[in-house]
Amino acid sequence: MNYSNKKIALISGSTSGLGKELSIHLSKNGYHVLIHGRNENKLNYLYDKIKEINGSSTIINLDLNDYNGINKLGYEVFKNYKKLDLLVMNAAILGTLSPLCHQEPKEFEAVLNTNLIANFRLLRSLELSLKESKNGKLCVISSDLIKYPKPFWGAYSISKAALEQMIYSWHLENKKTNVKVYIFRPKPINTKLRKAAMPGENEKKNQTPADAALKLL
């Protein structure tokens, strides 16, 4: 396939929830979507779903704790596409909701590794491809917890606050490039992560992932 006339997007955490709906939405709007996740079956399902609507995608089966894999990803994206028009940092894990000092250190570190460190690695690896786009966009899915902290959400809210600070720093360092930076703090969405955090809530009050995708991009 000739990608020279295609916009290229990479969505981390593409296999469910918001990431899945964003991938489908972007493919309908002319993007070749690099769909990312750890579950091969779910990636294949999404690939077929996008193909059914005459979209195009490439599967990236990668654990975000595989830092060497993230480094190789940047090389492969640049080699194959010469640019990256859109990077959406969507993948995240919740951890156990508990008093901060009751949380197991390994779990705390795992949340920060996925929600912060992996995103640093992604940005570092994909920066060149983003800057090669004439209209590059870096989009970060964050949380209202940054503005309205809640008890027991320690690791998750800390990771999102640190992620935003990292993105602000990168933005200030790269204001003279073509890359536009967007931080989204969507209202509650009915996702697997949300259900784990808020079991038993009235889901009718929340957005569907498809509705949220239309609002974000």
PDB file of C-alpha atoms in Angstrom:
ATOM      1  CA  MET A   1       0.000   0.000   0.000  1.00  0.00           C
ATOM      2  CA  ASN A   2       1.142   3.520  -0.793  1.00  0.00           C
ATOM      3  CA  TYR A   3       0.920   5.575   2.395  1.00  0.00           C
ATOM      4  CA  SER A   4       2.139   8.866   0.938  1.00  0.00           C
ATOM      5  CA  ASN A   5      -1.412  10.256   0.709  1.00  0.00           C
ATOM      6  CA  LYS A   6      -2.593   8.725   3.966  1.00  0.00           C
ATOM      7  CA  LYS A   7      -2.614  10.285   7.404  1.00  0.00           C
ATOM      8  CA  ILE A   8      -0.978   7.945   9.916  1.00  0.00           C
ATOM      9  CA  ALA A   9      -2.287   7.572  13.477  1.00  0.00           C
ATOM     10  CA  LEU A  10      -1.090   5.440  16.379  1.00  0.00           C
ATOM     11  CA  ILE A  11      -3.523   4.762  19.236  1.00  0.00           C
ATOM     12  CA  SER A  12      -2.112   3.055  22.325  1.00  0.00           C
ATOM     13  CA  GLY A  13      -4.567   0.708  24.001  1.00  0.00           C
ATOM     14  CA  SER A  14      -6.666   0.209  20.870  1.00  0.00           C
ATOM     15  CA  THR A  15      -8.378  -3.070  21.668  1.00  0.00           C
ATOM     16  CA  SER A  16     -11.235  -1.868  23.875  1.00  0.00           C
ATOM     17  CA  GLY A  17     -13.190   1.140  25.082  1.00  0.00           C
ATOM     18  CA  LEU A  18     -12.176   4.572  23.895  1.00  0.00           C
ATOM     19  CA  GLY A  19      -9.079   3.380  22.037  1.00  0.00           C
ATOM     20  CA  LYS A  20     -11.108   0.938  19.968  1.00  0.00           C
ATOM     21  CA  GLU A  21     -13.750   3.515  19.044  1.00  0.00           C
ATOM     22  CA  LEU A  22     -11.111   6.131  18.236  1.00  0.00           C
ATOM     23  CA  SER A  23      -9.401   3.658  15.913  1.00  0.00           C
ATOM     24  CA  ILE A  24     -12.652   2.936  14.074  1.00  0.00           C
ATOM     25  CA  HIS A  25     -13.583   6.622  13.912  1.00  0.00           C
ATOM     26  CA  LEU A  26     -10.189   7.643  12.529  1.00  0.00           C
ATOM     27  CA  SER A  27     -10.195   4.864   9.942  1.00  0.00           C
ATOM     28  CA  LYS A  28     -13.540   6.193   8.681  1.00  0.00           C
ATOM     29  CA  ASN A  29     -11.902   9.575   8.245  1.00  0.00           C
ATOM     30  CA  GLY A  30      -8.999   8.606   6.051  1.00  0.00           C
ATOM     31  CA  TYR A  31      -6.347   7.603   8.571  1.00  0.00           C
ATOM     32  CA  HIS A  32      -4.226   4.492   8.352  1.00  0.00           C
ATOM     33  CA  VAL A  33      -4.389   3.448  11.997  1.00  0.00           C
ATOM     34  CA  LEU A  34      -1.612   1.676  13.850  1.00  0.00           C
ATOM     35  CA  ILE A  35      -3.685  -0.291  16.356  1.00  0.00           C
ATOM     36  CA  HIS A  36      -1.852  -1.223  19.542  1.00  0.00           C
ATOM     37  CA  GLY A  37      -2.468  -3.746  22.299  1.00  0.00           C
ATOM     38  CA  ARG A  38      -1.267  -6.899  24.033  1.00  0.00           C
ATOM     39  CA  ASN A  39      -4.148  -9.205  23.120  1.00  0.00           C
ATOM     40  CA  GLU A  40      -3.593 -10.656  19.662  1.00  0.00           C
ATOM     41  CA  ASN A  41      -7.148 -11.940  19.284  1.00  0.00           C
ATOM     42  CA  LYS A  42      -8.635  -8.528  20.076  1.00  0.00           C
ATOM     43  CA  LEU A  43      -6.195  -6.849  17.693  1.00  0.00           C
ATOM     44  CA  ASN A  44      -7.182  -9.233  14.897  1.00  0.00           C
ATOM     45  CA  TYR A  45     -10.867  -8.559  15.600  1.00  0.00           C
ATOM     46  CA  LEU A  46     -10.332  -4.793  15.400  1.00  0.00           C
ATOM     47  CA  TYR A  47      -8.248  -5.187  12.233  1.00  0.00           C
ATOM     48  CA  ASP A  48     -11.121  -7.089  10.586  1.00  0.00           C
ATOM     49  CA  LYS A  49     -13.667  -4.548  11.859  1.00  0.00           C
ATOM     50  CA  ILE A  50     -11.729  -1.700  10.259  1.00  0.00           C
ATOM     51  CA  LYS A  51     -11.334  -3.674   7.038  1.00  0.00           C
ATOM     52  CA  GLU A  52     -15.131  -4.198   6.919  1.00  0.00           C
ATOM     53  CA  ILE A  53     -15.655  -0.420   6.745  1.00  0.00           C
ATOM     54  CA  ASN A  54     -13.019  -0.095   4.010  1.00  0.00           C
ATOM     55  CA  GLY A  55     -10.463   1.351   6.396  1.00  0.00           C
ATOM     56  CA  SER A  56      -6.847   0.334   6.752  1.00  0.00           C
ATOM     57  CA  SER A  57      -4.778  -0.533   9.787  1.00  0.00           C
ATOM     58  CA  THR A  58      -1.601  -2.207  10.962  1.00  0.00           C
ATOM     59  CA  ILE A  59      -1.387  -4.315  14.105  1.00  0.00           C
ATOM     60  CA  ILE A  60       1.169  -3.464  16.806  1.00  0.00           C
ATOM     61  CA  ASN A  61       1.205  -6.313  19.320  1.00  0.00           C
ATOM     62  CA  LEU A  62       3.359  -4.806  22.060  1.00  0.00           C
ATOM     63  CA  ASP A  63       3.478  -4.797  25.857  1.00  0.00           C
ATOM     64  CA  LEU A  64       4.220  -1.247  26.998  1.00  0.00           C
ATOM     65  CA  ASN A  65       6.577  -2.653  29.617  1.00  0.00           C
ATOM     66  CA  ASP A  66       8.767  -3.866  26.739  1.00  0.00           C
ATOM     67  CA  TYR A  67      10.953  -0.785  26.493  1.00  0.00           C
ATOM     68  CA  ASN A  68      13.209  -2.272  23.818  1.00  0.00           C
ATOM     69  CA  GLY A  69      10.058  -2.986  21.815  1.00  0.00           C
ATOM     70  CA  ILE A  70       9.012   0.657  22.150  1.00  0.00           C
ATOM     71  CA  ASN A  71      12.432   1.751  20.894  1.00  0.00           C
ATOM     72  CA  LYS A  72      12.090  -0.541  17.871  1.00  0.00           C
ATOM     73  CA  LEU A  73       8.576   0.766  17.239  1.00  0.00           C
ATOM     74  CA  GLY A  74       9.876   4.290  16.593  1.00  0.00           C
ATOM     75  CA  TYR A  75      12.341   2.939  14.053  1.00  0.00           C
ATOM     76  CA  GLU A  76       9.670   0.855  12.281  1.00  0.00           C
ATOM     77  CA  VAL A  77       7.171   3.735  12.117  1.00  0.00           C
ATOM     78  CA  PHE A  78       9.739   6.064  10.596  1.00  0.00           C
ATOM     79  CA  LYS A  79      11.035   3.422   8.181  1.00  0.00           C
ATOM     80  CA  ASN A  80       7.578   2.449   6.914  1.00  0.00           C
ATOM     81  CA  TYR A  81       5.688   5.749   6.973  1.00  0.00           C
ATOM     82  CA  LYS A  82       8.292   8.560   7.239  1.00  0.00           C
ATOM     83  CA  LYS A  83       5.933  10.458   9.566  1.00  0.00           C
ATOM     84  CA  LEU A  84       3.278  10.152  12.265  1.00  0.00           C
ATOM     85  CA  ASP A  85       0.334  12.542  11.968  1.00  0.00           C
ATOM     86  CA  LEU A  86      -1.377  11.598  15.219  1.00  0.00           C
ATOM     87  CA  LEU A  87      -0.259   9.911  18.426  1.00  0.00           C
ATOM     88  CA  VAL A  88      -2.966   9.231  21.021  1.00  0.00           C
ATOM     89  CA  MET A  89      -1.674   8.226  24.452  1.00  0.00           C
ATOM     90  CA  ASN A  90      -4.696   6.270  25.605  1.00  0.00           C
ATOM     91  CA  ALA A  91      -3.446   3.078  27.280  1.00  0.00           C
ATOM     92  CA  ALA A  92      -3.627   3.119  31.070  1.00  0.00           C
ATOM     93  CA  ILE A  93      -4.143   0.867  34.068  1.00  0.00           C
ATOM     94  CA  LEU A  94      -5.987   1.657  37.283  1.00  0.00           C
ATOM     95  CA  GLY A  95      -4.417  -0.301  40.100  1.00  0.00           C
ATOM     96  CA  THR A  96      -6.273  -1.046  43.306  1.00  0.00           C
ATOM     97  CA  LEU A  97      -8.294   1.791  44.796  1.00  0.00           C
ATOM     98  CA  SER A  98      -7.033   1.987  48.367  1.00  0.00           C
ATOM     99  CA  PRO A  99      -5.397   4.298  50.894  1.00  0.00           C
ATOM    100  CA  LEU A 100      -2.111   5.335  49.334  1.00  0.00           C
ATOM    101  CA  CYS A 101       0.126   3.750  51.958  1.00  0.00           C
ATOM    102  CA  HIS A 102      -1.838   0.496  51.841  1.00  0.00           C
ATOM    103  CA  GLN A 103      -0.991  -0.018  48.195  1.00  0.00           C
ATOM    104  CA  GLU A 104       1.648  -2.575  47.387  1.00  0.00           C
ATOM    105  CA  PRO A 105       4.808  -0.820  46.127  1.00  0.00           C
ATOM    106  CA  LYS A 106       5.016  -3.147  43.111  1.00  0.00           C
ATOM    107  CA  GLU A 107       1.486  -2.231  42.064  1.00  0.00           C
ATOM    108  CA  PHE A 108       2.156   1.484  42.548  1.00  0.00           C
ATOM    109  CA  GLU A 109       5.244   1.170  40.362  1.00  0.00           C
ATOM    110  CA  ALA A 110       3.318  -0.833  37.737  1.00  0.00           C
ATOM    111  CA  VAL A 111       0.712   1.944  37.407  1.00  0.00           C
ATOM    112  CA  LEU A 112       3.403   4.591  36.983  1.00  0.00           C
ATOM    113  CA  ASN A 113       5.321   2.396  34.553  1.00  0.00           C
ATOM    114  CA  THR A 114       2.318   2.009  32.249  1.00  0.00           C
ATOM    115  CA  ASN A 115       0.694   5.430  32.631  1.00  0.00           C
ATOM    116  CA  LEU A 116       3.845   7.568  32.746  1.00  0.00           C
ATOM    117  CA  ILE A 117       7.148   5.852  31.958  1.00  0.00           C
ATOM    118  CA  ALA A 118       5.828   3.958  28.930  1.00  0.00           C
ATOM    119  CA  ASN A 119       4.422   7.209  27.548  1.00  0.00           C
ATOM    120  CA  PHE A 120       7.794   8.895  28.024  1.00  0.00           C
ATOM    121  CA  ARG A 121       9.339   6.022  26.091  1.00  0.00           C
ATOM    122  CA  LEU A 122       6.704   6.272  23.350  1.00  0.00           C
ATOM    123  CA  LEU A 123       7.187  10.008  22.964  1.00  0.00           C
ATOM    124  CA  ARG A 124      10.963   9.672  22.903  1.00  0.00           C
ATOM    125  CA  SER A 125      10.748   6.899  20.295  1.00  0.00           C
ATOM    126  CA  LEU A 126       8.122   8.539  18.060  1.00  0.00           C
ATOM    127  CA  GLU A 127       9.185  12.186  18.358  1.00  0.00           C
ATOM    128  CA  LEU A 128      11.026  12.274  15.036  1.00  0.00           C
ATOM    129  CA  SER A 129       8.077  10.817  13.122  1.00  0.00           C
ATOM    130  CA  LEU A 130       5.680  13.293  14.778  1.00  0.00           C
ATOM    131  CA  LYS A 131       7.896  16.209  13.800  1.00  0.00           C
ATOM    132  CA  GLU A 132       8.106  14.972  10.208  1.00  0.00           C
ATOM    133  CA  SER A 133       4.342  15.438   9.823  1.00  0.00           C
ATOM    134  CA  LYS A 134       3.190  18.774   8.429  1.00  0.00           C
ATOM    135  CA  ASN A 135       0.325  18.764  10.940  1.00  0.00           C
ATOM    136  CA  GLY A 136       1.375  16.422  13.715  1.00  0.00           C
ATOM    137  CA  LYS A 137      -0.885  16.012  16.729  1.00  0.00           C
ATOM    138  CA  LEU A 138      -0.050  14.599  20.142  1.00  0.00           C
ATOM    139  CA  CYS A 139      -3.194  13.764  22.125  1.00  0.00           C
ATOM    140  CA  VAL A 140      -3.141  12.627  25.730  1.00  0.00           C
ATOM    141  CA  ILE A 141      -6.084  11.057  27.532  1.00  0.00           C
ATOM    142  CA  SER A 142      -5.962  12.333  31.095  1.00  0.00           C
ATOM    143  CA  SER A 143      -8.480  12.675  33.921  1.00  0.00           C
ATOM    144  CA  ASP A 144     -10.506  15.240  35.859  1.00  0.00           C
ATOM    145  CA  LEU A 145      -8.764  13.876  38.942  1.00  0.00           C
ATOM    146  CA  ILE A 146      -6.007  16.351  38.092  1.00  0.00           C
ATOM    147  CA  LYS A 147      -8.378  19.199  38.971  1.00  0.00           C
ATOM    148  CA  TYR A 148     -10.605  17.378  41.466  1.00  0.00           C
ATOM    149  CA  PRO A 149      -8.559  14.846  43.457  1.00  0.00           C
ATOM    150  CA  LYS A 150     -10.314  12.001  45.243  1.00  0.00           C
ATOM    151  CA  PRO A 151      -9.139   9.778  48.092  1.00  0.00           C
ATOM    152  CA  PHE A 152      -8.031   6.231  47.272  1.00  0.00           C
ATOM    153  CA  TRP A 153      -7.147   7.017  43.639  1.00  0.00           C
ATOM    154  CA  GLY A 154      -3.494   7.618  44.553  1.00  0.00           C
ATOM    155  CA  ALA A 155      -1.359   5.826  41.975  1.00  0.00           C
ATOM    156  CA  TYR A 156      -3.700   6.507  39.056  1.00  0.00           C
ATOM    157  CA  SER A 157      -4.196  10.226  39.755  1.00  0.00           C
ATOM    158  CA  ILE A 158      -0.490  10.714  40.509  1.00  0.00           C
ATOM    159  CA  SER A 159       0.441   9.044  37.226  1.00  0.00           C
ATOM    160  CA  LYS A 160      -1.960  11.256  35.261  1.00  0.00           C
ATOM    161  CA  ALA A 161      -0.708  14.430  36.977  1.00  0.00           C
ATOM    162  CA  ALA A 162       2.880  13.500  36.179  1.00  0.00           C
ATOM    163  CA  LEU A 163       1.925  12.610  32.602  1.00  0.00           C
ATOM    164  CA  GLU A 164       0.364  16.044  32.053  1.00  0.00           C
ATOM    165  CA  GLN A 165       3.433  17.757  33.508  1.00  0.00           C
ATOM    166  CA  MET A 166       5.660  15.761  31.177  1.00  0.00           C
ATOM    167  CA  ILE A 167       3.549  16.732  28.161  1.00  0.00           C
ATOM    168  CA  TYR A 168       3.537  20.409  29.166  1.00  0.00           C
ATOM    169  CA  SER A 169       7.340  20.313  29.393  1.00  0.00           C
ATOM    170  CA  TRP A 170       7.663  18.672  25.974  1.00  0.00           C
ATOM    171  CA  HIS A 171       5.235  21.183  24.476  1.00  0.00           C
ATOM    172  CA  LEU A 172       7.241  24.155  25.784  1.00  0.00           C
ATOM    173  CA  GLU A 173      10.420  22.668  24.353  1.00  0.00           C
ATOM    174  CA  ASN A 174       8.802  22.135  20.938  1.00  0.00           C
ATOM    175  CA  LYS A 175       6.548  25.141  20.433  1.00  0.00           C
ATOM    176  CA  LYS A 176       8.326  26.047  17.197  1.00  0.00           C
ATOM    177  CA  THR A 177       7.574  22.703  15.562  1.00  0.00           C
ATOM    178  CA  ASN A 178       4.425  21.726  13.647  1.00  0.00           C
ATOM    179  CA  VAL A 179       3.217  19.420  16.423  1.00  0.00           C
ATOM    180  CA  LYS A 180       0.066  20.512  18.239  1.00  0.00           C
ATOM    181  CA  VAL A 181      -0.521  19.142  21.743  1.00  0.00           C
ATOM    182  CA  TYR A 182      -3.940  18.305  23.182  1.00  0.00           C
ATOM    183  CA  ILE A 183      -4.760  17.041  26.662  1.00  0.00           C
ATOM    184  CA  PHE A 184      -8.243  15.580  27.054  1.00  0.00           C
ATOM    185  CA  ARG A 185      -9.961  15.023  30.381  1.00  0.00           C
ATOM    186  CA  PRO A 186     -13.147  13.347  29.192  1.00  0.00           C
ATOM    187  CA  LYS A 187     -16.241  13.062  31.324  1.00  0.00           C
ATOM    188  CA  PRO A 188     -16.950   9.527  32.637  1.00  0.00           C
ATOM    189  CA  ILE A 189     -16.959   6.876  29.907  1.00  0.00           C
ATOM    190  CA  ASN A 190     -18.340   3.361  30.179  1.00  0.00           C
ATOM    191  CA  THR A 191     -15.082   1.461  29.870  1.00  0.00           C
ATOM    192  CA  LYS A 192     -13.613  -1.591  31.577  1.00  0.00           C
ATOM    193  CA  LEU A 193     -11.406   0.665  33.684  1.00  0.00           C
ATOM    194  CA  ARG A 194     -14.370   2.790  34.761  1.00  0.00           C
ATOM    195  CA  LYS A 195     -16.415  -0.267  35.722  1.00  0.00           C
ATOM    196  CA  ALA A 196     -13.553  -1.581  37.835  1.00  0.00           C
ATOM    197  CA  ALA A 197     -13.270   1.767  39.612  1.00  0.00           C
ATOM    198  CA  MET A 198     -16.975   2.466  40.050  1.00  0.00           C
ATOM    199  CA  PRO A 199     -18.887  -0.840  40.201  1.00  0.00           C
ATOM    200  CA  GLY A 200     -22.630  -0.495  40.472  1.00  0.00           C
ATOM    201  CA  GLU A 201     -22.883   3.102  39.252  1.00  0.00           C
ATOM    202  CA  ASN A 202     -25.657   4.149  36.877  1.00  0.00           C
ATOM    203  CA  GLU A 203     -23.951   3.719  33.514  1.00  0.00           C
ATOM    204  CA  LYS A 204     -26.703   5.654  31.744  1.00  0.00           C
ATOM    205  CA  LYS A 205     -25.203   8.842  33.150  1.00  0.00           C
ATOM    206  CA  ASN A 206     -21.893   8.188  31.398  1.00  0.00           C
ATOM    207  CA  GLN A 207     -20.755   8.552  27.797  1.00  0.00           C
ATOM    208  CA  THR A 208     -20.334   5.549  25.571  1.00  0.00           C
ATOM    209  CA  PRO A 209     -16.830   5.109  24.156  1.00  0.00           C
ATOM    210  CA  ALA A 210     -18.212   5.837  20.673  1.00  0.00           C
ATOM    211  CA  ASP A 211     -19.745   9.152  21.811  1.00  0.00           C
ATOM    212  CA  ALA A 212     -16.502  10.148  23.514  1.00  0.00           C
ATOM    213  CA  ALA A 213     -14.474   9.332  20.397  1.00  0.00           C
ATOM    214  CA  LEU A 214     -16.603  11.674  18.290  1.00  0.00           C
ATOM    215  CA  LYS A 215     -16.054  14.503  20.784  1.00  0.00           C
ATOM    216  CA  LEU A 216     -12.325  14.051  21.090  1.00  0.00           C
ATOM    217  CA  LEU A 217     -11.249  13.971  17.457  1.00  0.00           C
TER     218      LEU A 217
END
